[in-house]
Amino acid sequence: MRNRGFGISSDEILGKAYDSKLMKRLLQYVKPYAKYVAFAILLNVVVAGLGPLRPYLMKIAIDEHIAKHDYNGLLNIVLILFAVLIFQAVVRYFLTYFTQLMGQKIIYDLRIKIFAHIQNLSLKFFDKTPIGRLVTRVTNDVESLNQLFSSGIITIFSDVFIIIWIFIFMFSMAWELALVTLSVIPFLFYATFLFRKKVRNAYRSVRFHLARLNSYMQEHISGIYIVQLFTKEKAEEKKFKAINDDYKDVNIKSIFYYAMFFPVVEFLSSTAVALIIWYGGGEAVQGAITIGVLLAFIQYTEMFFRPIRDLSEKYNILQTAMASSERIFKLLDTKEIIPDPENPKKFDKVAGEIIFKNVWFSYTEKDYVLRDISFKIESGKTAAIVGATGAGKTSVINILNRFYEIEKGTVLLDGVDIRKIKKEELRKHISLVLQDVLLFAGTIKSNISLNNPAIGDDEIVEAAKIVGIHDFILSLPNGYDEEVKEKGATLSGGQKQLISFARALVYNPQILILDEATSSVDTETEMLIQKATRNLLKNRTAIVIAHRLSTIKNADKIIVIHRGEIRESGSHRELLAKKDIYFKLYQLQYKEQENFIL
Ligand code: M5T
Ligand code: MG
């Protein structure tokens, strides 16, 4: 299992609530939808303008018409009010629709960009990055940006606009009353300030514990086999319970601040209203202001507090989005990509000669896994690599495919340094059957062709016949269209291997690599494969890695690797004659087989 830490380090960062650099970068993704943004802002301004109009109309209705017993005039105002309400509803519909549409379009682009980027990263990156973290980038983080675009940023415009608008109405109606409303503002600012500070910390711990919960879940579900095998369910449940408890606690804590904040704002706004009734009521009694103005003020005061309360909510959206975008950009900035050359060498056809020249390589920059490896495989020949577990056999192949970059030395394909060949071109000529077979969710057919449209059905069937899995596939209820579950869960190890074998074949590569390709099939199947392989290897360059020496006896060259170094190489006969490592290995296995037979 690859390194799977708790994966919290980067999920935990909580930068500034507003970072102009990040915002500038984010806006790049909004740019293609500038028209939507302009439209949404326009609609927001309209909606914001319509709201404060209502108390004003009410004031006119009371002062000019009700107070003067003007029934017809009142009816007109009511009709206008009604029209305003309907108009407001329609505008709101468009507003919601367009902002959401814009948000979805932006994050759609972003998800594609992230996915494409992740796919091109070097395997070294995946060795140290938990999968869950990458999934979070494409899902949660992108989603919080959606919130920012669809409800955060744009509605801030309308909130600010509403506040300004209410100010104008209030001051033009009665500036003294306006000042009374504003008297509670300092308290409100203070409450908001405290709330933001507390919530920020709480939010940080919520994210931290959520990341913990996620990685724990992920690791246990992917390792469920082991958990059940060792009947660890109870113990794991206990550990989970502890993590779950922590998560619940921090959530409750953050809810506490919300639960406190909203009543406080409510209380302040009620206080402001009470002040208006007290002071404004006095004025009205003295005839300094009209009843209509008093009622309008009460409504304005209530209206005034709503966007302010919402602003703190938006502040959170902004903050979350900033943290998310920081993580997304960090991922997009990861340059752990194995570079393609500027002027790549093109091949019409490769002959398939492979040369390793003094190659040094390590996964961790500390211990060399391969030391000074040099060998040559002539085109069309078969080389076998043997050696103990962990000797470095798979690593040789990882390098040849340029999944990893070497530290020193050169690898040549037909005399050309593989760093001078585009990765795509290089890998086109190489087929690989791996130790761990990976099947994707799809059909048997799509797993053989990997959905390459250039590969026809007959080629797929032909390949399946050669590796001897055709009959098995036909015996399935849906034949080649039988569904394969994720990771090929419905197939046996050997069946999966044969399918991956057909996959390698169907691409008709000049170079074929088999890494333990025959290790998990029964003897009969193995013989079948061996027969097919012999045909297959004809006129191709091949590298075969197998623990069972009987399978590689016929190789043109056998390379013996021990702890990352080549200790011997030559044909089966030559190596046996040397009576050294290979000889011992062979004897050991030979004896084992004899024992087995006896
Ligand atoms: C050689 C280390 C591994 C071993 C050494 C694939 C891989 C290997 N290693 C890493 O650190 N990260 C990796 O992703 O490298 O490993 P190998 O080349 O896989 O050995 P092998 O193929 O000869 O072994 P086996 O068991 O397949 O016969 O020290 O830890
Ligand atoms: Mg291996």
Tab-separated table of C-alpha atoms in Angstrom, residues 121-543:
chain	number	residue	atom	x	y	z
A	121	LEU	CA	1.911	14.088	-13.006
A	122	SER	CA	4.837	11.822	-12.436
A	123	LEU	CA	4.323	8.652	-10.409
A	124	LYS	CA	6.659	10.111	-7.839
A	125	PHE	CA	3.960	12.593	-6.956
A	126	PHE	CA	1.401	9.833	-6.404
A	127	ASP	CA	3.804	7.891	-4.233
A	128	LYS	CA	3.583	10.639	-1.645
A	129	THR	CA	0.082	12.034	-2.133
A	130	PRO	CA	-2.922	10.280	-0.610
A	131	ILE	CA	-5.612	9.621	-3.188
A	132	GLY	CA	-8.309	11.033	-0.924
A	133	ARG	CA	-6.618	14.401	-1.012
A	134	LEU	CA	-6.718	14.539	-4.789
A	135	VAL	CA	-10.354	13.500	-4.821
A	136	THR	CA	-11.115	16.296	-2.386
A	137	ARG	CA	-9.552	18.813	-4.753
A	138	VAL	CA	-11.807	17.857	-7.605
A	139	THR	CA	-14.937	17.620	-5.460
A	140	ASN	CA	-15.124	19.642	-2.211
A	141	ASP	CA	-12.657	22.340	-3.075
A	142	VAL	CA	-14.106	22.966	-6.480
A	143	GLU	CA	-17.571	22.983	-4.945
A	144	SER	CA	-16.668	25.686	-2.486
A	145	LEU	CA	-15.528	27.810	-5.400
A	146	ASN	CA	-18.920	27.280	-6.933
A	147	GLN	CA	-20.452	28.756	-3.816
A	148	LEU	CA	-18.173	31.706	-4.100
A	149	PHE	CA	-19.121	32.411	-7.681
A	150	SER	CA	-22.773	31.606	-7.537
A	151	SER	CA	-23.765	33.066	-4.214
A	152	GLY	CA	-20.774	34.737	-2.638
A	153	ILE	CA	-19.069	37.380	-4.693
A	154	ILE	CA	-21.950	38.629	-6.728
A	155	THR	CA	-24.423	38.943	-3.909
A	156	ILE	CA	-21.886	40.971	-1.992
A	157	PHE	CA	-22.506	43.622	-4.629
A	158	SER	CA	-26.190	43.567	-3.952
A	159	ASP	CA	-25.678	43.593	-0.175
A	160	VAL	CA	-23.462	46.634	-0.359
A	161	PHE	CA	-25.837	48.228	-2.785
A	162	ILE	CA	-28.834	47.583	-0.517
A	163	ILE	CA	-27.029	49.149	2.409
A	164	ILE	CA	-26.141	52.251	0.415
A	165	TRP	CA	-29.629	52.469	-0.955
A	166	ILE	CA	-31.224	52.242	2.476
A	167	PHE	CA	-28.856	54.917	3.709
A	168	ILE	CA	-29.955	57.238	0.959
A	169	PHE	CA	-33.634	56.614	1.663
A	170	MET	CA	-33.234	57.027	5.401
A	171	PHE	CA	-31.146	60.179	5.298
A	172	SER	CA	-33.357	61.830	2.750
A	173	MET	CA	-36.478	61.068	4.822
A	174	ALA	CA	-35.237	61.993	8.299
A	175	TRP	CA	-31.532	62.212	9.010
A	176	GLU	CA	-31.945	62.287	12.807
A	177	LEU	CA	-33.799	58.991	12.794
A	178	ALA	CA	-31.141	57.585	10.482
A	179	LEU	CA	-28.507	58.408	13.072
A	180	VAL	CA	-30.567	56.615	15.732
A	181	THR	CA	-30.548	53.457	13.607
A	182	LEU	CA	-26.813	53.761	13.090
A	183	SER	CA	-26.122	54.080	16.816
A	184	VAL	CA	-26.103	50.300	17.257
A	185	ILE	CA	-23.655	49.758	14.390
A	186	PRO	CA	-20.477	49.847	16.535
A	187	PHE	CA	-21.877	47.029	18.700
A	188	LEU	CA	-22.737	45.093	15.609
A	189	PHE	CA	-19.235	45.496	14.229
A	190	TYR	CA	-17.763	44.328	17.470
A	191	ALA	CA	-20.015	41.262	17.597
A	192	THR	CA	-19.169	40.416	14.005
A	193	PHE	CA	-15.483	40.817	14.658
A	194	LEU	CA	-15.584	38.435	17.612
A	195	PHE	CA	-17.719	35.956	15.756
A	196	ARG	CA	-15.416	35.905	12.755
A	197	LYS	CA	-12.398	35.278	14.882
A	198	LYS	CA	-13.994	32.412	16.767
A	199	VAL	CA	-15.586	30.835	13.762
A	200	ARG	CA	-12.333	30.964	11.854
A	201	ASN	CA	-10.595	28.847	14.452
A	202	ALA	CA	-13.523	26.496	14.806
A	203	TYR	CA	-13.676	26.107	11.074
A	204	ARG	CA	-10.010	25.219	10.973
A	205	SER	CA	-10.510	22.381	13.439
A	206	VAL	CA	-13.605	21.177	11.633
A	207	ARG	CA	-11.602	20.796	8.458
A	208	PHE	CA	-8.755	19.143	10.276
A	209	HIS	CA	-11.006	16.537	11.838
A	210	LEU	CA	-12.967	15.982	8.691
A	211	ALA	CA	-9.761	15.235	6.806
A	212	ARG	CA	-8.861	12.761	9.519
A	213	LEU	CA	-12.215	11.081	9.295
A	214	ASN	CA	-12.003	10.895	5.513
A	215	SER	CA	-8.585	9.337	5.376
A	216	TYR	CA	-9.499	6.861	8.071
A	217	MET	CA	-12.593	5.805	6.158
A	218	GLN	CA	-10.741	5.596	2.905
A	219	GLU	CA	-7.919	3.528	4.236
A	220	HIS	CA	-10.259	1.130	5.964
A	221	ILE	CA	-12.556	0.594	3.094
A	222	SER	CA	-9.709	-0.093	0.717
A	223	GLY	CA	-8.187	-2.360	3.327
A	224	ILE	CA	-11.448	-4.012	4.371
A	225	TYR	CA	-10.102	-7.382	3.308
A	226	ILE	CA	-7.366	-7.235	5.908
A	227	VAL	CA	-9.653	-5.784	8.564
A	228	GLN	CA	-12.084	-8.659	8.187
A	229	LEU	CA	-9.414	-11.275	7.795
A	230	PHE	CA	-7.877	-10.348	11.116
A	231	THR	CA	-11.318	-9.697	12.657
A	232	LYS	CA	-10.291	-6.195	13.579
A	233	GLU	CA	-13.776	-4.746	13.115
A	234	LYS	CA	-14.422	-4.061	16.789
A	235	ALA	CA	-11.051	-2.471	17.392
A	236	GLU	CA	-11.318	-0.351	14.264
A	237	GLU	CA	-14.789	0.718	15.253
A	238	LYS	CA	-13.420	1.950	18.545
A	239	LYS	CA	-10.758	3.995	16.808
A	240	PHE	CA	-13.326	5.335	14.422
A	241	LYS	CA	-15.555	6.272	17.304
A	242	ALA	CA	-12.796	8.393	18.818
A	243	ILE	CA	-12.201	10.204	15.547
A	244	ASN	CA	-15.921	10.613	15.036
A	245	ASP	CA	-16.303	12.020	18.550
A	246	ASP	CA	-13.647	14.636	17.925
A	247	TYR	CA	-15.289	15.628	14.701
A	248	LYS	CA	-18.689	15.920	16.342
A	249	ASP	CA	-17.261	18.013	19.166
A	250	VAL	CA	-15.604	20.553	16.932
A	251	ASN	CA	-18.748	20.798	14.855
A	252	ILE	CA	-20.839	21.460	17.911
A	253	LYS	CA	-18.365	24.071	18.986
A	254	SER	CA	-18.613	25.896	15.706
A	255	ILE	CA	-22.394	25.645	15.808
A	256	PHE	CA	-22.267	27.260	19.217
A	257	TYR	CA	-20.788	30.436	17.739
A	258	TYR	CA	-23.439	30.577	15.094
A	259	ALA	CA	-26.095	29.927	17.678
A	260	MET	CA	-24.725	32.860	19.649
A	261	PHE	CA	-24.172	35.228	16.790
A	262	PHE	CA	-27.588	35.230	15.185
A	263	PRO	CA	-29.545	36.018	18.374
A	264	VAL	CA	-27.059	38.789	19.132
A	265	VAL	CA	-27.624	40.369	15.735
A	266	GLU	CA	-31.353	39.857	16.202
A	267	PHE	CA	-31.163	41.544	19.579
A	268	LEU	CA	-29.226	44.499	18.197
A	269	SER	CA	-31.606	44.984	15.331
A	270	SER	CA	-34.587	44.797	17.706
A	271	THR	CA	-32.875	47.328	19.916
A	272	ALA	CA	-32.477	49.615	16.940
A	273	VAL	CA	-36.157	49.174	16.100
A	274	ALA	CA	-37.106	49.892	19.707
A	275	LEU	CA	-34.997	53.042	19.628
A	276	ILE	CA	-36.736	54.130	16.460
A	277	ILE	CA	-40.153	53.531	18.004
A	278	TRP	CA	-39.148	55.396	21.121
A	279	TYR	CA	-37.406	58.341	19.510
A	280	GLY	CA	-39.342	58.391	16.230
A	281	GLY	CA	-42.598	57.788	18.067
A	282	GLY	CA	-41.879	60.877	20.168
A	283	GLU	CA	-41.164	62.886	17.038
A	284	ALA	CA	-44.372	61.634	15.458
A	285	VAL	CA	-46.381	62.569	18.512
A	286	GLN	CA	-44.952	66.058	18.265
A	287	GLY	CA	-45.748	66.071	14.585
A	288	ALA	CA	-42.102	66.412	13.529
A	289	ILE	CA	-42.388	63.334	11.334
A	290	THR	CA	-45.322	61.512	9.821
A	291	ILE	CA	-46.567	58.051	10.791
A	292	GLY	CA	-45.576	56.861	7.323
A	293	VAL	CA	-41.959	57.874	7.877
A	294	LEU	CA	-41.948	56.142	11.251
A	295	LEU	CA	-43.236	52.881	9.787
A	296	ALA	CA	-40.852	53.107	6.840
A	297	PHE	CA	-37.977	53.548	9.267
A	298	ILE	CA	-38.928	50.507	11.250
A	299	GLN	CA	-38.851	48.491	8.053
A	300	TYR	CA	-35.592	50.034	6.879
A	301	THR	CA	-33.967	49.259	10.152
A	302	GLU	CA	-34.933	45.615	9.876
A	303	MET	CA	-33.910	45.526	6.254
A	304	PHE	CA	-30.615	47.155	7.051
A	305	PHE	CA	-29.479	44.430	9.401
A	306	ARG	CA	-30.163	41.521	7.113
A	307	PRO	CA	-27.327	42.126	4.625
A	308	ILE	CA	-24.960	42.882	7.472
A	309	ARG	CA	-25.781	39.558	9.065
A	310	ASP	CA	-25.411	37.890	5.677
A	311	LEU	CA	-22.084	39.554	5.104
A	312	SER	CA	-20.542	37.519	7.880
A	313	GLU	CA	-21.893	34.392	6.214
A	314	LYS	CA	-20.394	35.518	2.938
A	315	TYR	CA	-17.183	36.182	4.696
A	316	ASN	CA	-17.102	32.492	5.518
A	317	ILE	CA	-17.824	31.512	1.950
A	318	LEU	CA	-15.032	33.783	0.844
A	319	GLN	CA	-12.656	32.367	3.369
A	320	THR	CA	-13.453	28.763	2.480
A	321	ALA	CA	-13.118	29.550	-1.186
A	322	MET	CA	-9.772	31.244	-0.684
A	323	ALA	CA	-8.433	28.247	1.207
A	324	SER	CA	-9.782	25.900	-1.456
A	325	SER	CA	-8.400	27.877	-4.323
A	326	GLU	CA	-5.056	28.039	-2.631
A	327	ARG	CA	-5.002	24.237	-2.447
A	328	ILE	CA	-6.224	23.880	-6.010
A	329	PHE	CA	-3.607	26.244	-7.357
A	330	LYS	CA	-0.943	24.534	-5.346
A	331	LEU	CA	-1.886	21.296	-7.051
A	332	LEU	CA	-2.036	22.929	-10.467
A	333	ASP	CA	1.378	24.437	-9.823
A	334	THR	CA	2.898	21.081	-8.987
A	335	LYS	CA	5.526	20.713	-11.618
A	336	GLU	CA	6.261	17.084	-10.895
A	337	ILE	CA	5.863	16.250	-14.507
A	338	ILE	CA	8.290	14.175	-16.473
A	339	PRO	CA	9.127	16.627	-19.227
A	340	ASP	CA	8.693	15.964	-22.904
A	341	PRO	CA	11.581	17.117	-25.092
A	342	GLU	CA	11.314	20.342	-27.067
A	343	ASN	CA	12.295	18.777	-30.375
A	344	PRO	CA	11.196	15.193	-29.969
A	345	LYS	CA	12.541	12.449	-32.155
A	346	LYS	CA	9.850	10.761	-34.181
A	347	PHE	CA	9.802	7.123	-35.190
A	348	ASP	CA	7.810	5.612	-37.987
A	349	LYS	CA	8.569	2.245	-36.644
A	350	VAL	CA	10.914	1.207	-33.924
A	351	ALA	CA	13.211	-1.746	-34.241
A	352	GLY	CA	13.199	-2.206	-30.481
A	353	GLU	CA	16.823	-2.202	-29.452
A	354	ILE	CA	17.113	-1.283	-25.787
A	355	ILE	CA	20.286	-0.148	-24.081
A	356	PHE	CA	20.756	0.801	-20.441
A	357	LYS	CA	24.016	2.655	-19.876
A	358	ASN	CA	25.244	3.115	-16.293
A	359	VAL	CA	21.787	3.854	-14.944
A	360	TRP	CA	21.365	5.001	-11.342
A	361	PHE	CA	17.961	5.497	-9.867
A	362	SER	CA	16.165	6.019	-6.562
A	363	TYR	CA	12.566	6.604	-5.531
A	364	THR	CA	13.367	8.647	-2.491
A	365	GLU	CA	16.542	10.500	-3.436
A	366	LYS	CA	18.326	8.612	-0.698
A	367	ASP	CA	18.852	4.950	-1.326
A	368	TYR	CA	19.689	3.883	-4.815
A	369	VAL	CA	17.361	1.149	-5.982
A	370	LEU	CA	19.325	0.668	-9.184
A	371	ARG	CA	23.087	1.048	-9.255
A	372	ASP	CA	25.074	1.405	-12.391
A	373	ILE	CA	22.845	-0.825	-14.479
A	374	SER	CA	24.085	-1.493	-18.024
A	375	PHE	CA	22.711	-3.989	-20.480
A	376	LYS	CA	21.684	-4.288	-24.071
A	377	ILE	CA	18.736	-6.098	-25.595
A	378	GLU	CA	18.962	-6.444	-29.342
A	379	SER	CA	15.875	-5.819	-31.357
A	380	GLY	CA	13.582	-8.803	-31.577
A	381	LYS	CA	15.295	-10.627	-28.744
A	382	THR	CA	13.899	-11.680	-25.406
A	383	ALA	CA	15.614	-10.777	-22.188
A	384	ALA	CA	14.648	-12.101	-18.813
A	385	ILE	CA	15.311	-10.303	-15.580
A	386	VAL	CA	15.574	-12.414	-12.478
A	387	GLY	CA	16.342	-11.591	-8.895
A	388	ALA	CA	14.936	-11.729	-5.419
A	389	THR	CA	11.972	-9.733	-4.255
A	390	GLY	CA	12.833	-6.069	-4.057
A	391	ALA	CA	15.919	-6.523	-6.225
A	392	GLY	CA	14.791	-3.788	-8.604
A	393	LYS	CA	13.256	-5.665	-11.545
A	394	THR	CA	10.044	-3.669	-11.717
A	395	SER	CA	12.057	-0.508	-11.288
A	396	VAL	CA	13.983	-1.234	-14.490
A	397	ILE	CA	10.674	-1.291	-16.297
A	398	ASN	CA	9.365	1.829	-14.618
A	399	ILE	CA	12.393	3.594	-15.991
A	400	LEU	CA	12.163	2.226	-19.472
A	401	ASN	CA	8.578	3.529	-19.653
A	402	ARG	CA	9.709	6.819	-18.149
A	403	PHE	CA	7.281	6.604	-15.270
A	404	TYR	CA	10.195	7.841	-13.248
A	405	GLU	CA	13.206	9.886	-14.211
A	406	ILE	CA	16.658	8.444	-13.676
A	407	GLU	CA	19.357	10.244	-11.756
A	408	LYS	CA	22.399	9.234	-13.752
A	409	GLY	CA	23.097	7.368	-16.961
A	410	THR	CA	21.112	6.936	-20.159
A	411	VAL	CA	18.504	4.651	-21.587
A	412	LEU	CA	18.455	4.315	-25.349
A	413	LEU	CA	15.739	3.059	-27.619
A	414	ASP	CA	17.090	2.337	-31.115
A	415	GLY	CA	20.069	4.435	-30.146
A	416	VAL	CA	17.985	7.457	-29.133
A	417	ASP	CA	17.968	8.698	-25.545
A	418	ILE	CA	14.424	8.108	-24.281
A	419	ARG	CA	14.428	11.622	-22.866
A	420	LYS	CA	14.517	12.825	-26.480
A	421	ILE	CA	11.323	10.942	-27.288
A	422	LYS	CA	7.854	12.122	-26.362
A	423	LYS	CA	6.456	9.984	-23.541
A	424	GLU	CA	3.358	9.288	-25.566
A	425	GLU	CA	5.405	8.088	-28.529
A	426	LEU	CA	7.678	6.002	-26.340
A	427	ARG	CA	4.823	4.276	-24.543
A	428	LYS	CA	3.008	3.666	-27.797
A	429	HIS	CA	5.714	1.213	-28.728
A	430	ILE	CA	5.732	-0.587	-25.407
A	431	SER	CA	3.072	-2.852	-23.957
A	432	LEU	CA	3.217	-3.779	-20.358
A	433	VAL	CA	1.610	-6.572	-18.413
A	434	LEU	CA	1.952	-5.691	-14.786
A	435	GLN	CA	2.269	-7.587	-11.564
A	436	ASP	CA	-0.916	-6.030	-10.190
A	437	VAL	CA	-3.508	-6.131	-12.895
A	438	LEU	CA	-5.777	-3.151	-12.929
A	439	LEU	CA	-9.160	-3.421	-14.564
A	440	PHE	CA	-11.515	-0.488	-14.887
A	441	ALA	CA	-15.262	-0.373	-14.460
A	442	GLY	CA	-16.653	-1.121	-17.927
A	443	THR	CA	-16.995	-4.196	-20.110
A	444	ILE	CA	-14.508	-6.946	-20.843
A	445	LYS	CA	-14.208	-5.497	-24.307
A	446	SER	CA	-13.465	-1.988	-23.116
A	447	ASN	CA	-10.935	-3.374	-20.700
A	448	ILE	CA	-9.056	-5.055	-23.510
A	449	SER	CA	-9.193	-2.153	-25.972
A	450	LEU	CA	-9.129	0.583	-23.311
A	451	ASN	CA	-11.789	2.238	-25.462
A	452	ASN	CA	-9.362	2.871	-28.274
A	453	PRO	CA	-11.603	3.339	-31.315
A	454	ALA	CA	-8.808	2.200	-33.613
A	455	ILE	CA	-9.073	-1.304	-32.211
A	456	GLY	CA	-11.757	-3.366	-33.878
A	457	ASP	CA	-13.835	-6.148	-32.353
A	458	ASP	CA	-12.089	-8.877	-34.359
A	459	GLU	CA	-8.732	-7.725	-33.078
A	460	ILE	CA	-10.030	-7.960	-29.528
A	461	VAL	CA	-11.359	-11.463	-30.101
A	462	GLU	CA	-8.130	-12.460	-31.844
A	463	ALA	CA	-6.067	-11.292	-28.880
A	464	ALA	CA	-8.344	-13.075	-26.442
A	465	LYS	CA	-7.992	-16.265	-28.471
A	466	ILE	CA	-4.212	-16.050	-28.476
A	467	VAL	CA	-4.037	-15.713	-24.711
A	468	GLY	CA	-6.661	-18.414	-24.334
A	469	ILE	CA	-9.378	-16.508	-22.560
A	470	HIS	CA	-11.818	-16.367	-25.470
A	471	ASP	CA	-13.762	-19.434	-24.345
A	472	PHE	CA	-14.046	-18.165	-20.820
A	473	ILE	CA	-15.332	-14.799	-22.034
A	474	LEU	CA	-17.912	-16.498	-24.239
A	475	SER	CA	-19.108	-18.510	-21.254
A	476	LEU	CA	-20.071	-15.279	-19.479
A	477	PRO	CA	-23.748	-14.311	-19.803
A	478	ASN	CA	-22.958	-11.240	-21.885
A	479	GLY	CA	-19.734	-12.426	-23.472
A	480	TYR	CA	-17.441	-9.568	-24.402
A	481	ASP	CA	-19.999	-7.067	-23.148
A	482	GLU	CA	-20.033	-8.521	-19.654
A	483	GLU	CA	-19.748	-5.772	-17.077
A	484	VAL	CA	-16.524	-5.622	-15.133
A	485	LYS	CA	-16.715	-3.976	-11.745
A	486	GLU	CA	-14.184	-1.467	-10.527
A	487	LYS	CA	-10.802	-3.161	-10.003
A	488	GLY	CA	-12.225	-6.256	-11.727
A	489	ALA	CA	-13.838	-7.436	-8.501
A	490	THR	CA	-15.912	-10.091	-10.253
A	491	LEU	CA	-12.970	-11.913	-11.800
A	492	SER	CA	-10.328	-14.228	-10.439
A	493	GLY	CA	-6.691	-13.193	-10.303
A	494	GLY	CA	-5.768	-15.403	-13.253
A	495	GLN	CA	-8.657	-14.196	-15.376
A	496	LYS	CA	-7.696	-10.625	-14.743
A	497	GLN	CA	-4.153	-11.392	-15.739
A	498	LEU	CA	-5.204	-13.002	-18.976
A	499	ILE	CA	-7.351	-10.009	-19.824
A	500	SER	CA	-4.485	-7.678	-19.214
A	501	PHE	CA	-2.426	-9.940	-21.390
A	502	ALA	CA	-4.915	-9.562	-24.209
A	503	ARG	CA	-4.836	-5.824	-23.599
A	504	ALA	CA	-1.094	-5.737	-24.121
A	505	LEU	CA	-1.417	-7.846	-27.249
A	506	VAL	CA	-4.129	-5.940	-28.960
A	507	TYR	CA	-1.956	-2.847	-29.116
A	508	ASN	CA	0.553	-4.815	-31.161
A	509	PRO	CA	3.625	-3.163	-29.713
A	510	GLN	CA	7.191	-3.599	-30.890
A	511	ILE	CA	8.314	-4.013	-27.292
A	512	LEU	CA	6.514	-6.249	-24.859
A	513	ILE	CA	7.143	-6.367	-21.160
A	514	LEU	CA	5.769	-9.048	-18.901
A	515	ASP	CA	6.199	-8.474	-15.224
A	516	GLU	CA	5.356	-11.772	-13.498
A	517	ALA	CA	2.671	-12.167	-16.085
A	518	THR	CA	2.254	-15.833	-15.441
A	519	SER	CA	2.495	-15.875	-11.701
A	520	SER	CA	-1.136	-16.260	-10.771
A	521	VAL	CA	-2.524	-18.690	-13.309
A	522	ASP	CA	-2.811	-22.431	-12.942
A	523	THR	CA	-0.356	-24.750	-14.624
A	524	GLU	CA	-2.591	-25.490	-17.558
A	525	THR	CA	-3.275	-21.837	-18.261
A	526	GLU	CA	0.358	-21.106	-17.779
A	527	MET	CA	1.303	-23.561	-20.468
A	528	LEU	CA	-1.276	-22.041	-22.720
A	529	ILE	CA	0.152	-18.612	-22.157
A	530	GLN	CA	3.673	-19.807	-22.626
A	531	LYS	CA	2.797	-21.230	-25.974
A	532	ALA	CA	1.073	-18.024	-26.979
A	533	THR	CA	3.903	-15.975	-25.605
A	534	ARG	CA	6.449	-17.773	-27.722
A	535	ASN	CA	4.538	-16.807	-30.858
A	536	LEU	CA	3.968	-13.387	-29.519
A	537	LEU	CA	7.572	-12.689	-28.718
A	538	LYS	CA	8.676	-13.524	-32.223
A	539	ASN	CA	10.038	-10.446	-33.951
A	540	ARG	CA	9.438	-8.343	-30.882
A	541	THR	CA	11.793	-7.129	-28.262
A	542	ALA	CA	10.660	-8.496	-24.962
A	543	ILE	CA	11.531	-8.235	-21.326
